[in-house]
Structure formats: C-alpha cells, structure tokens
Amino acid sequence: MVSDQSQDEAEQQPKIGRIPALIAAVAVVGIAIGAAAGLLTLMLYQVERFALGYIENAHESGPFNVPAIRRAISVTVGASIAAVMWWLLRTRTTEVPSVKKAVGGAIMPVWQTIVHVLLQIFIVGTGMSIGREVAPRELGAMFGQRFARWVRLGAKDMRMLVAITAAAGLAGVYNAPLAGTFFAVEILLADVTLETVTLAFACSALASWVASLVKGTHVFYLIGKADGLFTPDYMLFALIAGLMLGVAGALFRRGSQWAERNKPSGAGILWMMPLAGLLTGVVAIAVPQVMGNGRATAQLSFSSKADLAVIPVLLLLSFVAKAIVTLLTIRSGASGGVLQPGIALGASGGAILGILWMQVFHTNSIGMYALLGACALLAASQQAPLMAICLVMELADAPINLFVPIGLAVAVSAFTASRLAKPLAAWHLPRAKAADR
C-alpha cells in the first residue's frame, strides 16, 4: 500500500519543478490565448461584415447605417443557426462546463469547447444582445487545464492556472491586463496572494500583447473631453450615482441569474432562441444600438452631447431595451457574457443621471458621468470593484486621476449591491414551465 501511495504521489508531481512548470504554463498559454483572442476578434469583424455589412469601431460602434430589414434578418437567422448548433452540442455530445466549474476541476472537452466558443462570437456578430468575453475565457481555461495536466501540476496549482489563463482570455480580447488580473484573483479564485497576482498579471499582460499583434490596438470607447476633474459636486454625484446604480446593478445581477437558471435544456432552445433573435431585430428597428455586445449603447452614452431635451429619452430607451433584450437572449438559451452589457447599462444610467446633474452643476462632460456610471453598475453586478474599475478605465483609456471619484462611486455601489444580495435572493422569480425547458 505504501508503494502504491508513493507511486500516486510521483504521478502527481510536475515533470519539472513546480515554479518552472508554472512559469512555462504562463508563457506558453499566455501566448496561445493571446493569439486566440486576437483571432476571435477578427472573426467577429468578419461575421459583422458578412451579416450586417459593417465592422464595429469606436466611430461606428453599432449598425446605425444598416437597413432595418437587414438588421432583423441578420439577428434572426443567426439565432436560428446557433439554436440548432447548440441543441446538438448540448444534447448529443459532452457538456461544456462553465469557467467557474472548470476552475473547480470539471474537464473542458476540446472540440466541444471550440464549437461553443465560436458560436458565441457568431451570435454577437450577427447582432444578438450578449457579451463576447466568455468565449476567450473558455478557451483560456481549456488551454490552461490541458497544459496543467500535461506537466502534472497538483490540484491546487491546476485550479490557480486555469483561473489565470481564463482571465488572460478576457485581457487579450480587450487589451486589459489589469482587468484580467483582478478577474482571476477577485472573481474566479477569490484568493489574493503575491504568487497568484504575479502569475495572473504576467499571463494577462502577455496575452494582451500577443493579441495586439494579431488584431491591432485601439481605444475601445471614446469618452470625449476628459479633464479628470474631481470637484466637490462630482464627488457628491459619485455618492448618489453609486447608490442608485448599485441598486440597478444588483437587479441586473439577479435578472441574469434568473435567466441563466431558466435556460431551456432541451428542444425549447429551437424555438426560443430564434424568437429572441426576431424580437431583438424588431426592437433594433427603432433602437439599433441594442444589437451586439453593448459597445454601441455605451458609446452613445459616452459621446452624447446633442439636444439635452432629446438625449435623456434616447438614453433611457437604450437602457431599458438593452436590459430586457439581454436577459431574453440569455433566457432563450444563448451562452455569453454580461460584462459589456453591464458597462452599456451603467454608461446609460450614469449619463442620464449626469444630464440631470448638469442642470445645476456644469463642471464635467456627459462622458465623465457615463464613465463613472459604467464602473459603478459593473462593480455592483459582478461584485468585483477592482476588476470593474480597471476594465472600464482600460477600455476607455481614461485619465488615472479619475480613480478618485470613480473609486468612491464603485465603493458605494458594490456595498449597496452586497446589502441587497440576500433580500433579492429571497425574492423568488417564477421558474420556467417544464415544457419550455
């Protein structure tokens, strides 16, 4: 028995030393997931070009100039194709676990994960309202898991590596190494140690650099004039907006959990997802910025500077439409993220509150209020304040001194959302009927 135990322990030991194995994993997987993240971004652009006739960028962030009929056809057809593919994938093959389950030890099958990832990029490119950031995270988790098994890392180190490489996928697709680092240690691991932070930052930075070589670099959001002021009225606004958007973020988090829990597990996806696509297309006739991962809605909020009698109504319409359509998309069976939709909702909410605030104070642009709102709602909905601040600030290339007022808003919003977590958890939303599942 002793000899058997010694043999098992030997099989669990890395082929090389533990630290060299971890460094090699960070280097190899960081490069691989960076390249994959860049290629996934290029794939998104090509799907948009084929389906909608445009490629998103900071100056044309949504299909505003695409004919309404083409928008409706694109998202409906895209949803229908994805529904059939996901139904086959989920009912005829090995299930693809979530990234959190993979961190916990669930095995991610190779070709099923790749198909799952490509479908997520496909539906975002055709116009469905959901984030694309889960796709590179799943690839990163799969790469990290396979490499950890190959070099025979122990269970604890494998868990750390899978979280780090998954987060590097997020960093690579958005050129956001700080956000990737905090996503790993704040959300996936909830473990802040010098070793974890060092390895996570190294992997995310490497993935971001490699991805930039593939897809190029650019500012994701244009926020216009950014003086970086933190005047007394802006600090007071941070307190009030943080409280209100903390409530909104908690509700969005609860709605997302409900939609995810009630996804169809069988043939229901074959009619629910095409219907969600059709509804998205109908809404997009009047609100084209509702399509896609949320970039168009957020950019509209960051750059709003027209008639203040019209813009608040447009932003409110965008906020409501984006929230509802995103939750319907998840409920219909689609897989994807809620980081970008969360930023879109927060930017809209912050801009609306900012416009009202500007009727009394005139020390900041609407973009500054939208930026603060995006950070606050994302922090509340993800319960990850450091990741939220870094992601939005990196995407917008925002001035560093805005960490002062935004940090205050995020602290208030995250605390508010945490206080609402238990009451909202006790609020039982109706579950789907068995026939729909």
Coordinates of C-alpha atoms in Angstrom, one line a residue:
M1 CA 0.0 0.0 0.0
V2 CA 2.8 2.3 0.8
S3 CA 4.4 1.7 -2.6
D4 CA 1.1 2.4 -4.4
Q5 CA 0.7 5.7 -2.5
S6 CA 4.3 6.7 -3.4
Q7 CA 3.6 5.9 -7.0
D8 CA 0.4 8.0 -7.0
E9 CA 2.3 10.9 -5.4
A10 CA 5.0 10.6 -8.0
E11 CA 2.5 10.7 -10.8
Q12 CA 1.1 13.9 -9.5
Q13 CA 4.5 15.6 -9.3
P14 CA 5.3 18.1 -12.2
K15 CA 7.6 16.8 -14.9
I16 CA 9.8 19.7 -14.0
G17 CA 9.9 21.8 -10.8
R18 CA 6.8 23.4 -9.6
I19 CA 7.9 27.1 -10.2
P20 CA 9.4 26.3 -13.6
A21 CA 6.2 24.5 -14.6
L22 CA 4.1 27.4 -13.6
I23 CA 6.3 29.9 -15.4
A24 CA 6.3 27.7 -18.5
A25 CA 2.5 27.5 -18.3
V26 CA 2.0 31.2 -18.0
A27 CA 4.3 31.8 -21.0
V28 CA 3.0 29.1 -23.3
V29 CA -0.7 29.5 -22.5
G30 CA -0.4 33.3 -22.4
I31 CA 0.9 33.3 -26.0
A32 CA -1.7 30.8 -27.1
I33 CA -4.7 32.5 -25.6
G34 CA -3.4 35.9 -26.8
A35 CA -3.3 34.7 -30.4
A36 CA -6.7 33.0 -30.0
A37 CA -8.2 36.2 -28.5
G38 CA -6.9 38.2 -31.5
L39 CA -8.3 35.7 -34.0
L40 CA -11.7 35.7 -32.3
T41 CA -11.8 39.4 -32.6
L42 CA -11.0 39.2 -36.3
M43 CA -13.7 36.6 -36.6
L44 CA -16.2 38.9 -35.0
Y45 CA -15.4 41.6 -37.5
Q46 CA -15.8 39.2 -40.5
V47 CA -19.1 38.0 -39.2
E48 CA -20.3 41.6 -38.8
R49 CA -19.1 42.4 -42.3
F50 CA -20.9 39.4 -43.9
A51 CA -24.1 39.6 -41.8
L52 CA -24.6 43.4 -41.4
G53 CA -22.2 45.0 -43.9
Y54 CA -20.1 46.9 -41.4
I55 CA -17.3 46.4 -38.9
E56 CA -17.6 47.9 -35.4
N57 CA -15.1 50.6 -34.3
A58 CA -15.0 53.5 -31.9
H59 CA -16.5 55.8 -34.6
E60 CA -19.1 53.4 -35.9
S61 CA -19.9 51.3 -32.8
G62 CA -23.2 49.9 -34.0
P63 CA -25.3 49.1 -37.1
F64 CA -26.8 52.5 -37.2
N65 CA -26.4 52.8 -41.0
V66 CA -27.5 49.2 -41.7
P67 CA -31.0 49.0 -43.2
A68 CA -33.6 47.8 -40.7
I69 CA -34.6 44.8 -42.7
R70 CA -31.0 43.6 -42.9
R71 CA -30.6 44.0 -39.1
A72 CA -33.8 42.0 -38.5
I73 CA -32.8 39.2 -40.9
S74 CA -29.2 39.0 -39.6
V75 CA -30.1 38.5 -36.0
T76 CA -33.0 36.2 -36.6
V77 CA -31.1 33.9 -39.0
G78 CA -28.0 34.0 -36.7
A79 CA -30.1 33.0 -33.7
S80 CA -31.8 30.2 -35.7
I81 CA -28.5 28.7 -36.8
A82 CA -27.0 28.9 -33.3
A83 CA -30.1 27.4 -31.8
V84 CA -29.7 24.2 -33.9
M85 CA -26.0 24.0 -33.3
W86 CA -26.3 24.5 -29.5
W87 CA -29.1 22.0 -29.3
L88 CA -27.0 19.4 -31.0
L89 CA -24.0 20.3 -28.9
R90 CA -25.9 20.2 -25.6
T91 CA -28.0 17.1 -26.2
R92 CA -25.7 14.9 -28.4
T93 CA -22.2 15.4 -27.0
T94 CA -20.3 16.0 -23.8
E95 CA -21.4 19.1 -21.9
V96 CA -19.1 22.2 -21.9
P97 CA -18.8 23.3 -18.2
S98 CA -18.7 26.9 -17.2
V99 CA -15.3 28.5 -16.5
K100 CA -16.0 28.5 -12.7
K101 CA -16.8 24.8 -12.9
A102 CA -13.5 24.3 -14.9
V103 CA -11.6 26.1 -12.1
G104 CA -13.3 23.7 -9.7
G105 CA -12.0 20.7 -11.6
A106 CA -14.6 20.0 -14.3
I107 CA -13.0 18.9 -17.6
M108 CA -13.5 21.0 -20.7
P109 CA -13.8 18.8 -23.8
V110 CA -11.6 20.1 -26.6
W111 CA -13.7 20.2 -29.8
Q112 CA -17.0 20.9 -28.0
T113 CA -15.4 23.9 -26.2
I114 CA -14.1 25.2 -29.5
V115 CA -17.5 25.0 -31.2
H116 CA -19.1 26.5 -28.1
V117 CA -16.7 29.4 -28.3
L118 CA -17.2 30.0 -32.0
L119 CA -21.0 30.1 -31.6
Q120 CA -20.7 32.8 -29.0
I121 CA -18.7 35.0 -31.4
F122 CA -21.1 34.2 -34.2
I123 CA -24.3 35.3 -32.4
V124 CA -22.7 38.6 -31.2
G125 CA -21.5 39.3 -34.8
T126 CA -25.0 38.7 -36.2
G127 CA -26.5 41.1 -33.6
M128 CA -27.7 39.2 -30.6
S129 CA -27.5 41.2 -27.4
I130 CA -24.9 39.4 -25.2
G131 CA -21.3 39.8 -24.3
R132 CA -18.4 38.1 -26.2
E133 CA -15.9 37.9 -23.4
V134 CA -16.9 34.5 -22.1
A135 CA -15.6 32.9 -25.3
P136 CA -11.9 33.7 -24.9
R137 CA -12.2 32.9 -21.2
E138 CA -13.4 29.4 -22.0
L139 CA -10.5 28.9 -24.5
G140 CA -8.1 30.1 -21.9
A141 CA -9.5 27.7 -19.3
M142 CA -9.2 24.8 -21.7
F143 CA -5.6 25.6 -22.7
G144 CA -4.6 26.1 -19.0
Q145 CA -6.3 22.8 -18.0
R146 CA -4.6 20.8 -20.7
F147 CA -1.2 22.3 -20.1
A148 CA -1.5 21.7 -16.3
R149 CA -2.4 18.1 -16.9
W150 CA 0.5 17.7 -19.3
V151 CA 3.1 18.9 -16.8
R152 CA 1.3 17.2 -14.0
L153 CA 0.5 20.1 -11.7
G154 CA -1.2 19.4 -8.5
A155 CA -4.9 20.1 -8.0
K156 CA -4.3 23.4 -6.2
D157 CA -1.9 24.7 -8.8
M158 CA -4.1 23.5 -11.6
R159 CA -7.0 25.4 -10.2
M160 CA -4.9 28.6 -10.0
L161 CA -3.6 28.1 -13.5
V162 CA -7.0 27.5 -15.1
A163 CA -8.3 30.7 -13.4
I164 CA -5.3 32.7 -14.5
T165 CA -5.4 31.5 -18.1
A166 CA -9.2 32.0 -18.4
A167 CA -8.8 35.6 -17.2
A168 CA -6.0 36.1 -19.7
G169 CA -8.5 35.4 -22.4
L170 CA -10.5 38.4 -21.1
A171 CA -7.3 40.5 -21.0
G172 CA -6.4 39.5 -24.6
V173 CA -9.6 40.3 -26.3
Y174 CA -9.9 43.8 -24.7
N175 CA -6.2 44.7 -24.2
A176 CA -6.9 44.9 -20.5
P177 CA -4.2 43.2 -18.4
L178 CA -5.2 44.8 -15.1
A179 CA -8.8 43.7 -15.6
G180 CA -7.7 40.2 -16.4
T181 CA -5.5 40.1 -13.3
F182 CA -8.3 41.2 -11.0
F183 CA -10.8 38.9 -12.7
A184 CA -8.7 36.0 -11.8
V185 CA -8.0 36.9 -8.2
E186 CA -11.2 38.7 -7.4
I187 CA -13.9 36.5 -9.1
L188 CA -12.5 33.1 -10.1
L189 CA -10.1 32.5 -7.2
A190 CA -11.1 34.9 -4.5
D191 CA -7.5 34.5 -3.4
V192 CA -5.1 37.4 -3.3
T193 CA -1.5 36.3 -2.8
L194 CA 1.7 37.6 -4.2
E195 CA 2.2 34.4 -6.3
T196 CA -1.3 34.5 -7.7
V197 CA -1.2 38.2 -8.6
T198 CA 2.2 38.0 -10.1
L199 CA 1.4 35.0 -12.3
A200 CA -2.0 36.4 -13.3
F201 CA -0.6 39.8 -14.3
A202 CA 2.2 38.2 -16.2
C203 CA -0.2 35.9 -18.2
S204 CA -2.7 38.7 -18.8
A205 CA 0.0 41.2 -19.9
L206 CA 1.5 38.6 -22.3
A207 CA -1.9 37.7 -23.7
S208 CA -2.8 41.3 -24.3
W209 CA 0.5 42.0 -26.1
V210 CA 0.2 38.9 -28.3
A211 CA -3.5 39.7 -29.1
S212 CA -2.5 43.3 -30.1
L213 CA 0.0 41.9 -32.6
V214 CA -2.9 39.9 -34.2
K215 CA -5.8 42.5 -34.2
G216 CA -4.0 45.8 -33.5
T217 CA -4.6 48.3 -30.7
H218 CA -7.2 51.0 -30.4
V219 CA -9.3 52.7 -27.7
F220 CA -12.5 50.7 -27.3
Y221 CA -14.6 53.6 -26.1
L222 CA -14.1 57.3 -27.0
I223 CA -15.1 59.4 -24.0
G224 CA -14.5 62.8 -25.4
K225 CA -13.2 65.6 -23.3
A226 CA -11.7 64.1 -20.1
D227 CA -10.4 66.8 -17.7
G228 CA -10.2 64.3 -14.9
L229 CA -11.8 66.8 -12.5
F230 CA -12.9 65.6 -9.1
T231 CA -14.6 68.7 -8.0
P232 CA -16.8 68.7 -4.8
D233 CA -20.0 68.4 -6.9
Y234 CA -18.6 65.4 -8.9
M235 CA -17.6 63.7 -5.6
L236 CA -21.2 64.2 -4.4
F237 CA -22.5 62.9 -7.7
A238 CA -20.3 59.8 -7.2
L239 CA -22.1 59.1 -3.8
I240 CA -25.6 59.5 -5.2
A241 CA -25.0 57.7 -8.5
G242 CA -23.1 54.9 -6.7
L243 CA -26.1 54.3 -4.6
M244 CA -28.7 54.3 -7.4
L245 CA -26.5 52.3 -9.8
G246 CA -25.7 49.8 -7.0
V247 CA -29.4 49.0 -6.8
A248 CA -29.6 48.8 -10.6
G249 CA -26.6 46.5 -10.7
A250 CA -28.0 44.2 -8.1
L251 CA -31.2 43.9 -10.0
F252 CA -29.4 43.2 -13.2
R253 CA -27.3 40.5 -11.5
R254 CA -30.4 38.9 -10.1
G255 CA -32.1 39.0 -13.5
S256 CA -29.1 37.5 -15.2
Q257 CA -29.0 34.7 -12.6
W258 CA -32.7 34.0 -13.2
A259 CA -32.3 33.9 -17.0
E260 CA -29.3 31.6 -16.7
R261 CA -31.0 29.3 -14.3
N262 CA -34.1 29.0 -16.6
K263 CA -32.4 28.3 -19.9
P264 CA -34.0 25.6 -21.9
S265 CA -32.2 22.4 -21.5
G266 CA -33.9 20.5 -24.4
A267 CA -35.7 21.3 -27.6
G268 CA -37.1 24.5 -26.2
I269 CA -34.0 26.3 -27.5
L270 CA -35.0 25.5 -31.1
W271 CA -37.9 28.0 -30.9
M272 CA -36.9 30.3 -28.0
M273 CA -33.6 31.5 -29.4
P274 CA -35.0 32.3 -32.9
L275 CA -37.8 34.1 -31.2
A276 CA -35.4 36.1 -29.1
G277 CA -33.5 36.9 -32.3
L278 CA -36.6 38.1 -34.0
L279 CA -37.6 40.3 -31.0
T280 CA -34.1 41.8 -31.0
G281 CA -34.5 42.6 -34.7
V282 CA -37.9 44.2 -34.1
V283 CA -36.5 46.3 -31.2
A284 CA -33.5 47.2 -33.3
I285 CA -35.7 48.9 -35.9
A286 CA -36.1 51.8 -33.5
V287 CA -33.1 51.1 -31.2
P288 CA -30.3 49.8 -33.4
Q289 CA -27.8 50.2 -30.6
V290 CA -29.4 47.4 -28.7
M291 CA -27.7 44.9 -31.1
G292 CA -24.4 43.3 -30.3
N293 CA -22.4 43.1 -27.1
G294 CA -23.2 46.6 -25.8
R295 CA -20.5 48.7 -27.3
A296 CA -22.9 50.8 -29.4
T297 CA -25.2 51.6 -26.4
A298 CA -22.2 52.5 -24.2
Q299 CA -20.5 54.6 -26.9
L300 CA -23.8 56.5 -27.5
S301 CA -23.7 57.4 -23.8
F302 CA -20.1 58.4 -23.7
S303 CA -20.4 60.7 -26.7
S304 CA -23.8 62.2 -26.1
K305 CA -23.6 66.0 -26.4
A306 CA -26.7 66.9 -28.5
D307 CA -30.0 68.3 -27.5
L308 CA -30.4 67.7 -23.8
A309 CA -34.2 67.6 -24.2
V310 CA -33.9 64.6 -26.5
I311 CA -30.8 62.7 -25.4
P312 CA -32.2 61.6 -21.9
V313 CA -35.2 60.0 -23.5
L314 CA -32.9 58.2 -26.0
L315 CA -30.6 57.0 -23.3
L316 CA -33.4 55.8 -21.1
L317 CA -34.9 53.9 -24.1
S318 CA -31.5 52.4 -24.7
F319 CA -31.1 51.4 -21.0
V320 CA -34.5 49.6 -20.8
A321 CA -34.2 48.0 -24.2
K322 CA -30.7 46.7 -23.6
A323 CA -31.5 45.3 -20.2
I324 CA -34.7 43.5 -21.4
V325 CA -33.2 42.1 -24.7
T326 CA -30.0 40.9 -23.0
L327 CA -32.0 39.0 -20.3
L328 CA -34.3 37.5 -23.0
T329 CA -31.2 36.4 -25.0
I330 CA -29.8 34.6 -22.0
R331 CA -33.2 33.1 -21.1
S332 CA -33.6 31.8 -24.7
G333 CA -30.5 29.5 -24.3
A334 CA -27.7 31.6 -25.6
S335 CA -24.3 31.5 -24.0
G336 CA -22.2 34.6 -23.5
G337 CA -21.1 37.2 -21.0
V338 CA -22.7 40.2 -19.3
L339 CA -19.7 42.4 -18.7
Q340 CA -20.2 44.5 -21.8
P341 CA -24.0 44.7 -21.4
G342 CA -23.3 45.8 -17.8
I343 CA -21.0 48.5 -19.0
A344 CA -23.6 49.6 -21.5
L345 CA -26.3 49.8 -18.9
G346 CA -24.0 51.6 -16.4
A347 CA -22.9 54.2 -19.0
S348 CA -26.5 54.9 -20.0
G349 CA -27.6 55.2 -16.4
G350 CA -24.6 57.4 -15.5
A351 CA -25.3 59.7 -18.5
I352 CA -28.9 60.1 -17.6
L353 CA -28.1 61.0 -14.1
G354 CA -25.3 63.2 -15.3
I355 CA -27.6 65.2 -17.6
L356 CA -29.9 65.9 -14.7
W357 CA -27.0 66.8 -12.5
M358 CA -25.7 69.2 -15.2
Q359 CA -28.8 71.3 -14.9
V360 CA -27.4 72.6 -11.6
F361 CA -23.6 72.0 -12.0
H362 CA -21.6 72.4 -15.2
T363 CA -18.1 71.2 -14.3
N364 CA -18.0 68.0 -16.3
S365 CA -19.0 66.5 -19.6
I366 CA -21.6 63.8 -20.1
G367 CA -18.8 61.3 -20.9
M368 CA -17.4 61.7 -17.4
Y369 CA -20.8 60.8 -15.8
A370 CA -21.2 57.9 -18.2
L371 CA -17.7 56.6 -17.3
L372 CA -18.5 56.7 -13.6
G373 CA -21.8 55.0 -14.1
A374 CA -20.3 52.2 -16.2
C375 CA -17.8 51.4 -13.4
A376 CA -20.4 51.6 -10.7
L377 CA -23.0 49.3 -12.2
L378 CA -20.5 46.8 -13.5
A379 CA -18.9 46.6 -10.0
A380 CA -22.3 46.1 -8.4
S381 CA -23.5 43.5 -10.9
Q382 CA -20.2 41.5 -10.8
Q383 CA -19.4 42.1 -7.1
A384 CA -15.9 42.8 -8.3
P385 CA -15.0 46.5 -7.8
L386 CA -11.3 46.3 -8.7
M387 CA -12.0 44.4 -11.9
A388 CA -14.8 46.7 -12.9
I389 CA -12.8 49.9 -12.5
C390 CA -9.8 48.6 -14.3
L391 CA -11.8 47.1 -17.2
V392 CA -13.7 50.3 -17.9
M393 CA -10.7 52.6 -17.4
E394 CA -8.6 50.4 -19.7
L395 CA -11.2 50.2 -22.4
A396 CA -11.7 54.0 -22.4
D397 CA -8.0 54.9 -21.8
A398 CA -9.3 57.2 -19.1
P399 CA -7.1 59.6 -17.0
I400 CA -5.6 57.9 -14.0
N401 CA -6.8 60.6 -11.6
L402 CA -10.4 59.6 -12.2
F403 CA -9.8 56.7 -9.9
V404 CA -10.6 59.1 -7.1
P405 CA -14.3 59.9 -7.8
I406 CA -14.9 56.6 -9.6
G407 CA -13.4 54.6 -6.7
L408 CA -15.9 56.4 -4.4
A409 CA -18.8 55.5 -6.6
V410 CA -17.7 51.9 -7.0
A411 CA -17.3 51.5 -3.3
V412 CA -20.8 52.8 -2.7
S413 CA -22.4 50.7 -5.5
A414 CA -20.6 47.5 -4.5
F415 CA -21.6 47.9 -0.9
T416 CA -25.2 48.7 -1.8
A417 CA -25.4 45.6 -4.1
S418 CA -23.9 43.4 -1.4
R419 CA -26.5 44.6 1.1
L420 CA -29.3 43.8 -1.4
A421 CA -27.9 40.3 -2.2
K422 CA -29.8 38.5 0.5
P423 CA -33.2 40.3 0.1
L424 CA -33.0 39.7 -3.7
A425 CA -32.0 36.1 -3.3
A426 CA -35.1 35.6 -1.1
W427 CA -37.2 37.1 -3.9
H428 CA -38.2 34.0 -5.9
L429 CA -38.8 34.8 -9.5
P430 CA -41.1 32.4 -11.3
R431 CA -39.4 29.4 -12.8
A432 CA -40.0 28.3 -16.4
K433 CA -42.5 25.5 -17.0
A434 CA -41.1 22.1 -17.6
A435 CA -42.4 22.1 -21.2
D436 CA -40.2 25.1 -22.0
R437 CA -37.1 23.5 -20.6

